[in-house]
């Protein structure tokens, strides 16, 4: 079994910063792409950023220059540094990871439990 545990969400004022983390644990052979999604109330879930094992990165246009995704392959962890936060960044943030497991050498997609980010004055 594989689990993803997220942390780092909270309440911040506009212009503030927050750092999210997501750690994978369990029987893992290798991890491929790692991603951050978010979902605001009444809206569809959207991809915020993704990073490959080799470090190639893509961002949602609205967060470019403000958010930074990174990963530590020795810790099976992905991070999202969020700066200059805006009220429209308010959402539940989810990590999403493609993992090759040794049992049967199967690639599965896993979701974290979600962490609330609220940007408000």
PDB file of C-alpha atoms in Angstrom:
ATOM      1  CA  UNK A   1       0.000   0.000   0.000  1.00  0.00           C
ATOM      2  CA  UNK A   2       0.953   3.634  -0.636  1.00  0.00           C
ATOM      3  CA  UNK A   3      -0.131   6.731   1.286  1.00  0.00           C
ATOM      4  CA  UNK A   4       0.279  10.441   0.549  1.00  0.00           C
ATOM      5  CA  UNK A   5       0.223  12.790   3.546  1.00  0.00           C
ATOM      6  CA  UNK A   6      -0.129  16.541   2.988  1.00  0.00           C
ATOM      7  CA  UNK A   7       0.667  19.381   5.375  1.00  0.00           C
ATOM      8  CA  UNK A   8       1.237  23.136   5.427  1.00  0.00           C
ATOM      9  CA  UNK A   9      -2.166  24.639   4.695  1.00  0.00           C
ATOM     10  CA  UNK A  10      -3.690  27.457   6.711  1.00  0.00           C
ATOM     11  CA  UNK A  11      -5.084  30.990   6.798  1.00  0.00           C
ATOM     12  CA  UNK A  12      -2.943  33.830   5.437  1.00  0.00           C
ATOM     13  CA  UNK A  13      -3.478  37.460   4.450  1.00  0.00           C
ATOM     14  CA  UNK A  14      -3.240  38.624   0.827  1.00  0.00           C
ATOM     15  CA  UNK A  15       0.418  38.966  -0.107  1.00  0.00           C
ATOM     16  CA  UNK A  16       1.453  36.312   2.377  1.00  0.00           C
ATOM     17  CA  UNK A  17       3.265  33.029   1.839  1.00  0.00           C
ATOM     18  CA  UNK A  18       2.671  29.378   2.577  1.00  0.00           C
ATOM     19  CA  UNK A  19       4.603  26.173   1.898  1.00  0.00           C
ATOM     20  CA  UNK A  20       2.798  22.894   1.260  1.00  0.00           C
ATOM     21  CA  UNK A  21       4.409  19.472   1.438  1.00  0.00           C
ATOM     22  CA  UNK A  22       3.282  15.994   0.420  1.00  0.00           C
ATOM     23  CA  UNK A  23       5.175  12.862   1.438  1.00  0.00           C
ATOM     24  CA  UNK A  24       4.650   9.430  -0.110  1.00  0.00           C
ATOM     25  CA  UNK A  25       5.237   6.295   1.940  1.00  0.00           C
ATOM     26  CA  UNK A  26       4.729   2.564   1.578  1.00  0.00           C
ATOM     27  CA  UNK A  27       6.006   0.010  -0.909  1.00  0.00           C
ATOM     28  CA  UNK A  28       7.402   2.188  -3.689  1.00  0.00           C
ATOM     29  CA  UNK A  29       9.679   1.136  -6.525  1.00  0.00           C
ATOM     30  CA  UNK A  30       9.940   4.551  -8.153  1.00  0.00           C
ATOM     31  CA  UNK A  31       8.022   7.815  -8.442  1.00  0.00           C
ATOM     32  CA  UNK A  32       7.368   9.505 -11.766  1.00  0.00           C
ATOM     33  CA  UNK A  33       5.483  12.794 -12.060  1.00  0.00           C
ATOM     34  CA  UNK A  34       4.348  14.675  -8.948  1.00  0.00           C
ATOM     35  CA  UNK A  35       1.600  17.311  -9.160  1.00  0.00           C
ATOM     36  CA  UNK A  36      -0.406  19.842  -7.191  1.00  0.00           C
ATOM     37  CA  UNK A  37      -4.095  20.415  -7.905  1.00  0.00           C
ATOM     38  CA  UNK A  38      -6.556  22.773  -6.235  1.00  0.00           C
ATOM     39  CA  UNK A  39     -10.322  22.986  -6.001  1.00  0.00           C
ATOM     40  CA  UNK A  40     -12.286  26.021  -4.857  1.00  0.00           C
ATOM     41  CA  UNK A  41     -15.909  25.754  -3.669  1.00  0.00           C
ATOM     42  CA  UNK A  42     -18.279  25.383  -6.611  1.00  0.00           C
ATOM     43  CA  UNK A  43     -15.437  25.103  -9.123  1.00  0.00           C
ATOM     44  CA  UNK A  44     -13.724  22.269 -10.945  1.00  0.00           C
ATOM     45  CA  UNK A  45     -10.380  20.918  -9.830  1.00  0.00           C
ATOM     46  CA  UNK A  46      -7.465  22.448 -11.744  1.00  0.00           C
ATOM     47  CA  UNK A  47      -3.814  21.515 -12.184  1.00  0.00           C
ATOM     48  CA  UNK A  48      -1.561  24.064 -10.473  1.00  0.00           C
ATOM     49  CA  UNK A  49       1.905  22.643 -11.154  1.00  0.00           C
ATOM     50  CA  UNK A  50       3.687  19.428 -12.012  1.00  0.00           C
ATOM     51  CA  UNK A  51       7.260  18.188 -11.901  1.00  0.00           C
ATOM     52  CA  UNK A  52       8.875  15.114 -13.449  1.00  0.00           C
ATOM     53  CA  UNK A  53      11.448  12.936 -11.722  1.00  0.00           C
ATOM     54  CA  UNK A  54      14.141  14.704 -13.754  1.00  0.00           C
ATOM     55  CA  UNK A  55      12.936  18.139 -12.645  1.00  0.00           C
ATOM     56  CA  UNK A  56      10.978  19.410 -15.655  1.00  0.00           C
ATOM     57  CA  UNK A  57       8.264  21.795 -14.440  1.00  0.00           C
ATOM     58  CA  UNK A  58       4.989  23.276 -15.678  1.00  0.00           C
ATOM     59  CA  UNK A  59       2.746  25.869 -13.994  1.00  0.00           C
ATOM     60  CA  UNK A  60      -0.778  27.145 -14.315  1.00  0.00           C
ATOM     61  CA  UNK A  61      -0.513  30.585 -15.956  1.00  0.00           C
ATOM     62  CA  UNK A  62      -2.159  32.378 -13.038  1.00  0.00           C
ATOM     63  CA  UNK A  63       0.485  31.185 -10.551  1.00  0.00           C
ATOM     64  CA  UNK A  64       3.624  31.676 -12.657  1.00  0.00           C
ATOM     65  CA  UNK A  65       6.158  33.838 -10.869  1.00  0.00           C
ATOM     66  CA  UNK A  66       4.431  33.338  -7.511  1.00  0.00           C
ATOM     67  CA  UNK A  67       4.469  29.567  -6.887  1.00  0.00           C
ATOM     68  CA  UNK A  68       7.422  27.173  -6.988  1.00  0.00           C
ATOM     69  CA  UNK A  69       7.132  23.386  -7.138  1.00  0.00           C
ATOM     70  CA  UNK A  70      10.071  21.224  -6.076  1.00  0.00           C
ATOM     71  CA  UNK A  71      10.778  17.654  -4.994  1.00  0.00           C
ATOM     72  CA  UNK A  72      13.173  15.728  -2.810  1.00  0.00           C
ATOM     73  CA  UNK A  73      13.543  12.251  -4.297  1.00  0.00           C
ATOM     74  CA  UNK A  74      15.424  10.972  -1.239  1.00  0.00           C
ATOM     75  CA  UNK A  75      12.351  11.759   0.894  1.00  0.00           C
ATOM     76  CA  UNK A  76       9.648  10.950  -1.689  1.00  0.00           C
ATOM     77  CA  UNK A  77       8.273  14.428  -1.059  1.00  0.00           C
ATOM     78  CA  UNK A  78       6.915  17.216  -3.261  1.00  0.00           C
ATOM     79  CA  UNK A  79       6.620  20.852  -2.124  1.00  0.00           C
ATOM     80  CA  UNK A  80       4.692  23.904  -3.261  1.00  0.00           C
ATOM     81  CA  UNK A  81       6.060  27.269  -2.142  1.00  0.00           C
ATOM     82  CA  UNK A  82       3.305  29.878  -2.544  1.00  0.00           C
ATOM     83  CA  UNK A  83       4.211  33.574  -2.406  1.00  0.00           C
ATOM     84  CA  UNK A  84       2.218  36.756  -3.044  1.00  0.00           C
ATOM     85  CA  UNK A  85      -0.981  34.889  -2.295  1.00  0.00           C
ATOM     86  CA  UNK A  86      -4.286  36.268  -3.556  1.00  0.00           C
ATOM     87  CA  UNK A  87      -7.869  35.621  -2.392  1.00  0.00           C
ATOM     88  CA  UNK A  88      -8.485  33.707  -5.623  1.00  0.00           C
ATOM     89  CA  UNK A  89      -5.844  31.181  -4.511  1.00  0.00           C
ATOM     90  CA  UNK A  90      -8.233  30.040  -1.782  1.00  0.00           C
ATOM     91  CA  UNK A  91      -8.933  26.333  -2.316  1.00  0.00           C
ATOM     92  CA  UNK A  92      -8.280  22.839  -1.086  1.00  0.00           C
ATOM     93  CA  UNK A  93      -4.898  21.783  -2.453  1.00  0.00           C
ATOM     94  CA  UNK A  94      -4.259  18.144  -3.354  1.00  0.00           C
ATOM     95  CA  UNK A  95      -1.053  16.382  -4.307  1.00  0.00           C
ATOM     96  CA  UNK A  96      -1.193  13.730  -7.015  1.00  0.00           C
ATOM     97  CA  UNK A  97       1.615  11.274  -7.774  1.00  0.00           C
ATOM     98  CA  UNK A  98       2.355   8.531 -10.320  1.00  0.00           C
ATOM     99  CA  UNK A  99       4.065   5.644  -8.518  1.00  0.00           C
ATOM    100  CA  UNK A 100       5.491   2.339  -9.753  1.00  0.00           C
ATOM    101  CA  UNK A 101       4.942  -0.292  -7.064  1.00  0.00           C
ATOM    102  CA  UNK A 102       7.116  -3.432  -6.844  1.00  0.00           C
ATOM    103  CA  UNK A 103       4.177  -5.836  -6.475  1.00  0.00           C
ATOM    104  CA  UNK A 104       3.516  -6.701 -10.110  1.00  0.00           C
ATOM    105  CA  UNK A 105       5.497  -3.663 -11.301  1.00  0.00           C
ATOM    106  CA  UNK A 106       2.322  -1.644 -11.783  1.00  0.00           C
ATOM    107  CA  UNK A 107       2.072   2.133 -12.124  1.00  0.00           C
ATOM    108  CA  UNK A 108      -0.762   3.691 -10.111  1.00  0.00           C
ATOM    109  CA  UNK A 109      -1.970   7.231  -9.522  1.00  0.00           C
ATOM    110  CA  UNK A 110      -2.452   8.390  -5.904  1.00  0.00           C
ATOM    111  CA  UNK A 111      -4.120  11.406  -4.256  1.00  0.00           C
ATOM    112  CA  UNK A 112      -3.338  13.137  -0.998  1.00  0.00           C
ATOM    113  CA  UNK A 113      -6.080  13.935   1.510  1.00  0.00           C
ATOM    114  CA  UNK A 114      -6.132  17.644   0.682  1.00  0.00           C
ATOM    115  CA  UNK A 115      -5.106  20.681   2.717  1.00  0.00           C
ATOM    116  CA  UNK A 116      -7.104  23.923   3.013  1.00  0.00           C
ATOM    117  CA  UNK A 117      -5.502  27.199   1.933  1.00  0.00           C
ATOM    118  CA  UNK A 118      -7.477  30.347   2.763  1.00  0.00           C
ATOM    119  CA  UNK A 119      -6.290  33.810   1.689  1.00  0.00           C
ATOM    120  CA  UNK A 120      -8.326  36.532   3.367  1.00  0.00           C
ATOM    121  CA  UNK A 121      -7.958  39.818   5.213  1.00  0.00           C
TER     122      UNK A 121
END
